[in-house]
Amino acid sequence: MANTVIQANSALTTKMKDYYKDTLVSKLPPGAVFSAKPAGCTVTAYKSGKVLFQGANGETEAKKWGSAQEPKVKSPPKGTTTLPENFADWSVIGSDEVGTGDFFGPITVVSAYVKKEQIPLMKELGVKDSKNLNDSQIISIAKDLVKTIPYSLLVLHNEKYNSLQSGGMTQGKMKAILHNQAILHLLEKMAPEEPEGILIDQFVEKNTYFKHISAQKKIQRDRVYFSTKGESIHIAVAAASIIARYAFLKEMDKLSAKAGVDIPKGAGKQVDVAAAKIIKRKGIEELKSMTKWHFANSEKAIRLAGK
């Protein structure tokens, strides 16, 4: 199980505890201040200031707090290639995903290519870490990006997601397969031009990533690098993240129209309420087709709906 650890001061720990108040658990490990179980992970804060994120969505959940405190990232395993000097100035394919921690909506994966000559233009368009942009800014910037740079978008809808998950495939493996496919599609689209490097926003160790995709017919290995906080490493990852978020928002709008309910993002209490409304209007099977069914929100929504 992948673990992510960040360092938090007392103010941030208090803020996190309040944020996870609906998923707090009573049984605490020694030295813990609080422990919570949001969808797909376990969050445990310790008196030392360390906060541990465990589970499939652990790294995604930890990223929510990354701007407040820098995460302590484990040293890369032997054989992992570190990023070359001046990598931020290279012509790079960046690859990122959105939607992994959301109960509703699909996982969207985007690989996007930014040539070194386009880096100033990206900054002019407002491309930066998507976590620092609101939805209206994301939409505005993405509309410019999709007309400016080559990209590949893959959307894993929840009916397929649930089928794969119930068959034993982890979310991490799904993401690895999608990233590999998106990168290969983009390389075909770009040919004969080739990037100097390919940067995947790291959600798993390099060796595990390649193990996940070992059965694929074609695997992109050459010039592939991994880094947490990839959006701050190269602007191509930030561009990919913005386009992926834009695609996710459009899919969420489609779901809201289909359900007749304003569907919120994330996996919090408001999501349970919306899901319960859909059960009452459309039934459990309709809700299942829209959601990542193994999340704890499904059981909560069924209880709220009185089914």
GROMACS .gro file of C-alpha atoms in nm:
model
  307
    1MET     CA    1   0.000   0.000   0.000
    2ALA     CA    2   0.141   0.339  -0.102
    3ASN     CA    3   0.196   0.587   0.179
    4THR     CA    4   0.230   0.964   0.155
    5VAL     CA    5   0.346   1.174   0.451
    6ILE     CA    6   0.328   1.550   0.492
    7GLN     CA    7   0.433   1.773   0.780
    8ALA     CA    8   0.160   1.991   0.931
    9ASN     CA    9   0.163   2.258   1.201
   10SER     CA   10  -0.108   2.268   1.467
   11ALA     CA   11  -0.325   2.514   1.273
   12LEU     CA   12  -0.323   2.297   0.963
   13THR     CA   13  -0.393   1.983   1.169
   14THR     CA   14  -0.698   2.152   1.322
   15LYS     CA   15  -0.816   2.262   0.977
   16MET     CA   16  -0.774   1.908   0.843
   17LYS     CA   17  -0.962   1.755   1.135
   18ASP     CA   18  -1.254   1.989   1.070
   19TYR     CA   19  -1.241   1.912   0.697
   20TYR     CA   20  -1.264   1.537   0.764
   21LYS     CA   21  -1.515   1.565   1.049
   22ASP     CA   22  -1.775   1.354   0.867
   23THR     CA   23  -1.536   1.060   0.825
   24LEU     CA   24  -1.354   1.062   1.162
   25VAL     CA   25  -1.302   0.726   1.335
   26SER     CA   26  -1.299   0.678   1.712
   27LYS     CA   27  -1.021   0.420   1.739
   28LEU     CA   28  -0.684   0.596   1.716
   29PRO     CA   29  -0.335   0.450   1.684
   30PRO     CA   30  -0.079   0.550   1.953
   31GLY     CA   31   0.029   0.913   1.924
   32ALA     CA   32  -0.251   1.010   1.684
   33VAL     CA   33  -0.447   1.334   1.706
   34PHE     CA   34  -0.720   1.215   1.470
   35SER     CA   35  -0.786   0.953   1.207
   36ALA     CA   36  -1.039   0.971   0.924
   37LYS     CA   37  -1.147   0.753   0.636
   38PRO     CA   38  -1.254   0.961   0.336
   39ALA     CA   39  -1.322   0.774   0.014
   40GLY     CA   40  -1.036   0.553  -0.093
   41CYS     CA   41  -0.789   0.631   0.183
   42THR     CA   42  -0.712   0.665   0.553
   43VAL     CA   43  -0.576   0.992   0.694
   44THR     CA   44  -0.397   0.986   1.031
   45ALA     CA   45  -0.250   1.295   1.197
   46TYR     CA   46   0.010   1.249   1.471
   47LYS     CA   47   0.123   1.469   1.760
   48SER     CA   48   0.464   1.493   1.594
   49GLY     CA   49   0.303   1.695   1.313
   50LYS     CA   50   0.324   1.416   1.057
   51VAL     CA   51   0.008   1.332   0.863
   52LEU     CA   52  -0.005   0.991   0.695
   53PHE     CA   53  -0.221   0.923   0.388
   54GLN     CA   54  -0.272   0.555   0.303
   55GLY     CA   55  -0.469   0.382   0.030
   56ALA     CA   56  -0.554   0.414  -0.337
   57ASN     CA   57  -0.647   0.782  -0.310
   58GLY     CA   58  -0.383   0.869  -0.050
   59GLU     CA   59  -0.156   1.069  -0.276
   60THR     CA   60  -0.450   1.251  -0.437
   61GLU     CA   61  -0.585   1.341  -0.094
   62ALA     CA   62  -0.244   1.457   0.029
   63LYS     CA   63  -0.215   1.696  -0.267
   64LYS     CA   64  -0.507   1.897  -0.124
   65TRP     CA   65  -0.277   2.009   0.155
   66GLY     CA   66   0.047   2.032  -0.041
   67SER     CA   67   0.044   2.410  -0.075
   68ALA     CA   68   0.032   2.450   0.302
   69GLN     CA   69   0.323   2.221   0.383
   70GLU     CA   70   0.572   2.051   0.155
   71PRO     CA   71   0.529   1.671   0.163
   72LYS     CA   72   0.818   1.456   0.263
   73VAL     CA   73   0.877   1.237  -0.038
   74LYS     CA   74   1.066   0.912   0.000
   75SER     CA   75   1.397   0.885  -0.183
   76PRO     CA   76   1.350   0.725  -0.525
   77PRO     CA   77   1.433   0.355  -0.541
   78LYS     CA   78   1.760   0.241  -0.689
   79GLY     CA   79   1.749   0.268  -1.067
   80THR     CA   80   1.500   0.557  -1.081
   81THR     CA   81   1.620   0.834  -1.310
   82THR     CA   82   1.622   1.176  -1.147
   83LEU     CA   83   1.511   1.476  -1.352
   84PRO     CA   84   1.789   1.625  -1.567
   85GLU     CA   85   1.916   1.976  -1.509
   86ASN     CA   86   1.709   2.247  -1.680
   87PHE     CA   87   1.426   1.999  -1.738
   88ALA     CA   88   1.172   2.283  -1.694
   89ASP     CA   89   1.308   2.440  -2.013
   90TRP     CA   90   1.276   2.126  -2.227
   91SER     CA   91   1.010   2.042  -2.485
   92VAL     CA   92   0.803   1.798  -2.280
   93ILE     CA   93   0.492   1.581  -2.281
   94GLY     CA   94   0.321   1.621  -1.944
   95SER     CA   95   0.063   1.370  -1.823
   96ASP     CA   96  -0.186   1.408  -1.540
   97GLU     CA   97  -0.528   1.283  -1.430
   98VAL     CA   98  -0.839   1.420  -1.259
   99GLY     CA   99  -1.138   1.256  -1.090
  100THR     CA  100  -0.972   0.976  -0.895
  101GLY     CA  101  -1.104   1.096  -0.560
  102ASP     CA  102  -1.451   1.197  -0.682
  103PHE     CA  103  -1.749   0.969  -0.618
  104PHE     CA  104  -1.931   1.104  -0.922
  105GLY     CA  105  -1.777   1.154  -1.262
  106PRO     CA  106  -1.512   0.971  -1.461
  107ILE     CA  107  -1.136   0.965  -1.441
  108THR     CA  108  -0.994   1.190  -1.712
  109VAL     CA  109  -0.631   1.148  -1.817
  110VAL     CA  110  -0.455   1.395  -2.044
  111SER     CA  111  -0.110   1.399  -2.201
  112ALA     CA  112  -0.015   1.739  -2.344
  113TYR     CA  113   0.291   1.856  -2.537
  114VAL     CA  114   0.452   2.194  -2.477
  115LYS     CA  115   0.751   2.290  -2.689
  116LYS     CA  116   1.020   2.496  -2.520
  117GLU     CA  117   0.934   2.788  -2.747
  118GLN     CA  118   0.574   2.779  -2.617
  119ILE     CA  119   0.659   2.798  -2.247
  120PRO     CA  120   0.628   3.183  -2.236
  121LEU     CA  121   0.294   3.155  -2.420
  122MET     CA  122   0.167   2.902  -2.165
  123LYS     CA  123   0.245   3.146  -1.886
  124GLU     CA  124   0.075   3.426  -2.080
  125LEU     CA  125  -0.239   3.211  -2.110
  126GLY     CA  126  -0.242   3.168  -1.733
  127VAL     CA  127  -0.128   2.807  -1.715
  128LYS     CA  128  -0.020   2.712  -1.363
  129ASP     CA  129  -0.100   2.457  -1.093
  130SER     CA  130  -0.470   2.378  -1.145
  131LYS     CA  131  -0.527   2.359  -0.769
  132ASN     CA  132  -0.473   2.736  -0.765
  133LEU     CA  133  -0.741   2.797  -1.029
  134ASN     CA  134  -1.119   2.799  -0.990
  135ASP     CA  135  -1.350   2.620  -1.233
  136SER     CA  136  -1.428   2.928  -1.443
  137GLN     CA  137  -1.055   2.998  -1.483
  138ILE     CA  138  -0.993   2.634  -1.575
  139ILE     CA  139  -1.259   2.649  -1.847
  140SER     CA  140  -1.131   2.977  -1.990
  141ILE     CA  141  -0.767   2.865  -2.004
  142ALA     CA  142  -0.849   2.517  -2.134
  143LYS     CA  143  -1.046   2.656  -2.427
  144ASP     CA  144  -0.729   2.835  -2.538
  145LEU     CA  145  -0.503   2.537  -2.467
  146VAL     CA  146  -0.695   2.285  -2.676
  147LYS     CA  147  -0.651   2.514  -2.978
  148THR     CA  148  -0.282   2.579  -2.906
  149ILE     CA  149  -0.105   2.255  -2.811
  150PRO     CA  150  -0.138   1.889  -2.913
  151TYR     CA  151  -0.291   1.665  -2.648
  152SER     CA  152  -0.456   1.328  -2.594
  153LEU     CA  153  -0.759   1.286  -2.368
  154LEU     CA  154  -0.887   0.955  -2.231
  155VAL     CA  155  -1.206   0.929  -2.026
  156LEU     CA  156  -1.273   0.625  -1.806
  157HIS     CA  157  -1.646   0.631  -1.735
  158ASN     CA  158  -1.769   0.477  -1.413
  159GLU     CA  159  -1.953   0.184  -1.567
  160LYS     CA  160  -1.620   0.061  -1.706
  161TYR     CA  161  -1.437   0.168  -1.388
  162ASN     CA  162  -1.674  -0.037  -1.172
  163SER     CA  163  -1.637  -0.339  -1.399
  164LEU     CA  164  -1.258  -0.323  -1.378
  165GLN     CA  165  -1.261  -0.259  -1.004
  166SER     CA  166  -1.498  -0.546  -0.926
  167GLY     CA  167  -1.271  -0.768  -1.135
  168GLY     CA  168  -0.982  -0.692  -0.903
  169MET     CA  169  -0.801  -0.410  -1.084
  170THR     CA  170  -0.675  -0.134  -0.857
  171GLN     CA  171  -0.727   0.231  -0.935
  172GLY     CA  172  -0.350   0.270  -0.956
  173LYS     CA  173  -0.329   0.011  -1.233
  174MET     CA  174  -0.615   0.175  -1.422
  175LYS     CA  175  -0.436   0.509  -1.408
  176ALA     CA  176  -0.106   0.360  -1.522
  177ILE     CA  177  -0.272   0.197  -1.824
  178LEU     CA  178  -0.451   0.520  -1.913
  179HIS     CA  179  -0.134   0.731  -1.886
  180ASN     CA  180   0.059   0.488  -2.107
  181GLN     CA  181  -0.220   0.490  -2.367
  182ALA     CA  182  -0.259   0.869  -2.364
  183ILE     CA  183   0.117   0.919  -2.410
  184LEU     CA  184   0.130   0.669  -2.698
  185HIS     CA  185  -0.170   0.835  -2.868
  186LEU     CA  186  -0.007   1.176  -2.840
  187LEU     CA  187   0.326   1.053  -2.973
  188GLU     CA  188   0.144   0.915  -3.278
  189LYS     CA  189  -0.039   1.244  -3.324
  190MET     CA  190   0.286   1.442  -3.300
  191ALA     CA  191   0.500   1.221  -3.525
  192PRO     CA  192   0.758   1.272  -3.660
  193GLU     CA  193   0.823   1.537  -3.394
  194GLU     CA  194   0.938   1.392  -3.062
  195PRO     CA  195   0.961   1.539  -2.712
  196GLU     CA  196   1.285   1.574  -2.521
  197GLY     CA  197   1.117   1.422  -2.219
  198ILE     CA  198   0.788   1.282  -2.085
  199LEU     CA  199   0.682   1.369  -1.729
  200ILE     CA  200   0.406   1.182  -1.546
  201ASP     CA  201   0.266   1.340  -1.231
  202GLN     CA  202   0.371   1.062  -0.998
  203PHE     CA  203   0.099   0.862  -0.825
  204VAL     CA  204   0.304   0.545  -0.774
  205GLU     CA  205   0.669   0.439  -0.774
  206LYS     CA  206   0.832   0.401  -1.115
  207ASN     CA  207   0.883   0.024  -1.086
  208THR     CA  208   0.520  -0.028  -0.982
  209TYR     CA  209   0.399   0.186  -1.272
  210PHE     CA  210   0.579  -0.031  -1.526
  211LYS     CA  211   0.463  -0.347  -1.348
  212HIS     CA  212   0.102  -0.224  -1.382
  213ILE     CA  213   0.137  -0.188  -1.760
  214SER     CA  214   0.360  -0.492  -1.823
  215ALA     CA  215   0.081  -0.678  -2.008
  216GLN     CA  216   0.011  -0.392  -2.251
  217LYS     CA  217   0.095  -0.451  -2.618
  218LYS     CA  218   0.299  -0.133  -2.640
  219ILE     CA  219   0.475   0.046  -2.356
  220GLN     CA  220   0.640   0.386  -2.366
  221ARG     CA  221   0.959   0.362  -2.160
  222ASP     CA  222   1.203   0.592  -2.337
  223ARG     CA  223   1.249   0.939  -2.182
  224VAL     CA  224   0.972   0.882  -1.924
  225TYR     CA  225   1.022   1.058  -1.590
  226PHE     CA  226   0.813   1.069  -1.274
  227SER     CA  227   0.775   1.342  -1.015
  228THR     CA  228   0.529   1.433  -0.745
  229LYS     CA  229   0.395   1.786  -0.785
  230GLY     CA  230   0.464   1.756  -1.156
  231GLU     CA  231   0.263   2.072  -1.224
  232SER     CA  232   0.533   2.275  -1.052
  233ILE     CA  233   0.816   2.088  -1.229
  234HIS     CA  234   0.711   2.148  -1.590
  235ILE     CA  235   0.433   2.362  -1.732
  236ALA     CA  236   0.331   2.076  -1.967
  237VAL     CA  237   0.196   1.883  -1.667
  238ALA     CA  238   0.005   2.192  -1.554
  239ALA     CA  239  -0.143   2.223  -1.905
  240ALA     CA  240  -0.240   1.855  -1.905
  241SER     CA  241  -0.403   1.893  -1.564
  242ILE     CA  242  -0.608   2.194  -1.678
  243ILE     CA  243  -0.737   2.014  -1.987
  244ALA     CA  244  -0.814   1.703  -1.780
  245ARG     CA  245  -1.005   1.916  -1.529
  246TYR     CA  246  -1.194   2.090  -1.809
  247ALA     CA  247  -1.298   1.753  -1.953
  248PHE     CA  248  -1.402   1.634  -1.606
  249LEU     CA  249  -1.616   1.943  -1.547
  250LYS     CA  250  -1.795   1.891  -1.881
  251GLU     CA  251  -1.865   1.529  -1.787
  252MET     CA  252  -2.002   1.639  -1.449
  253ASP     CA  253  -2.235   1.884  -1.622
  254LYS     CA  254  -2.365   1.598  -1.839
  255LEU     CA  255  -2.427   1.386  -1.529
  256SER     CA  256  -2.612   1.668  -1.352
  257ALA     CA  257  -2.838   1.711  -1.655
  258LYS     CA  258  -2.899   1.337  -1.676
  259ALA     CA  259  -2.974   1.302  -1.305
  260GLY     CA  260  -3.179   1.619  -1.270
  261VAL     CA  261  -2.971   1.699  -0.963
  262ASP     CA  262  -2.682   1.942  -0.920
  263ILE     CA  263  -2.399   1.696  -0.860
  264PRO     CA  264  -2.116   1.819  -0.636
  265LYS     CA  265  -1.752   1.723  -0.677
  266GLY     CA  266  -1.546   1.530  -0.425
  267ALA     CA  267  -1.664   1.266  -0.182
  268GLY     CA  268  -1.798   1.463   0.113
  269LYS     CA  269  -2.134   1.477   0.289
  270GLN     CA  270  -2.296   1.693   0.020
  271VAL     CA  271  -2.218   1.416  -0.230
  272ASP     CA  272  -2.407   1.164  -0.015
  273VAL     CA  273  -2.713   1.391  -0.012
  274ALA     CA  274  -2.711   1.432  -0.390
  275ALA     CA  275  -2.663   1.058  -0.437
  276ALA     CA  276  -2.961   0.983  -0.210
  277LYS     CA  277  -3.178   1.216  -0.422
  278ILE     CA  278  -3.077   1.025  -0.736
  279ILE     CA  279  -3.165   0.692  -0.572
  280LYS     CA  280  -3.512   0.824  -0.490
  281ARG     CA  281  -3.565   0.961  -0.842
  282LYS     CA  282  -3.384   0.710  -1.061
  283GLY     CA  283  -3.299   0.407  -0.850
  284ILE     CA  284  -2.980   0.248  -0.721
  285GLU     CA  285  -2.867   0.105  -1.056
  286GLU     CA  286  -2.879   0.450  -1.217
  287LEU     CA  287  -2.668   0.592  -0.936
  288LYS     CA  288  -2.420   0.306  -0.970
  289SER     CA  289  -2.366   0.386  -1.338
  290MET     CA  290  -2.265   0.743  -1.246
  291THR     CA  291  -2.032   0.669  -0.955
  292LYS     CA  292  -1.726   0.483  -0.830
  293TRP     CA  293  -1.938   0.230  -0.651
  294HIS     CA  294  -1.677   0.092  -0.410
  295PHE     CA  295  -1.648   0.432  -0.240
  296ALA     CA  296  -1.813   0.448   0.105
  297ASN     CA  297  -2.051   0.716  -0.030
  298SER     CA  298  -2.267   0.447  -0.193
  299GLU     CA  299  -2.362   0.289   0.140
  300LYS     CA  300  -2.420   0.629   0.299
  301ALA     CA  301  -2.647   0.735   0.012
  302ILE     CA  302  -2.851   0.415   0.035
  303ARG     CA  303  -2.903   0.473   0.408
  304LEU     CA  304  -3.001   0.836   0.350
  305ALA     CA  305  -3.248   0.730   0.082
  306GLY     CA  306  -3.399   0.475   0.322
  307LYS     CA  307  -3.345   0.188   0.080
   0.00000   0.00000   0.00000
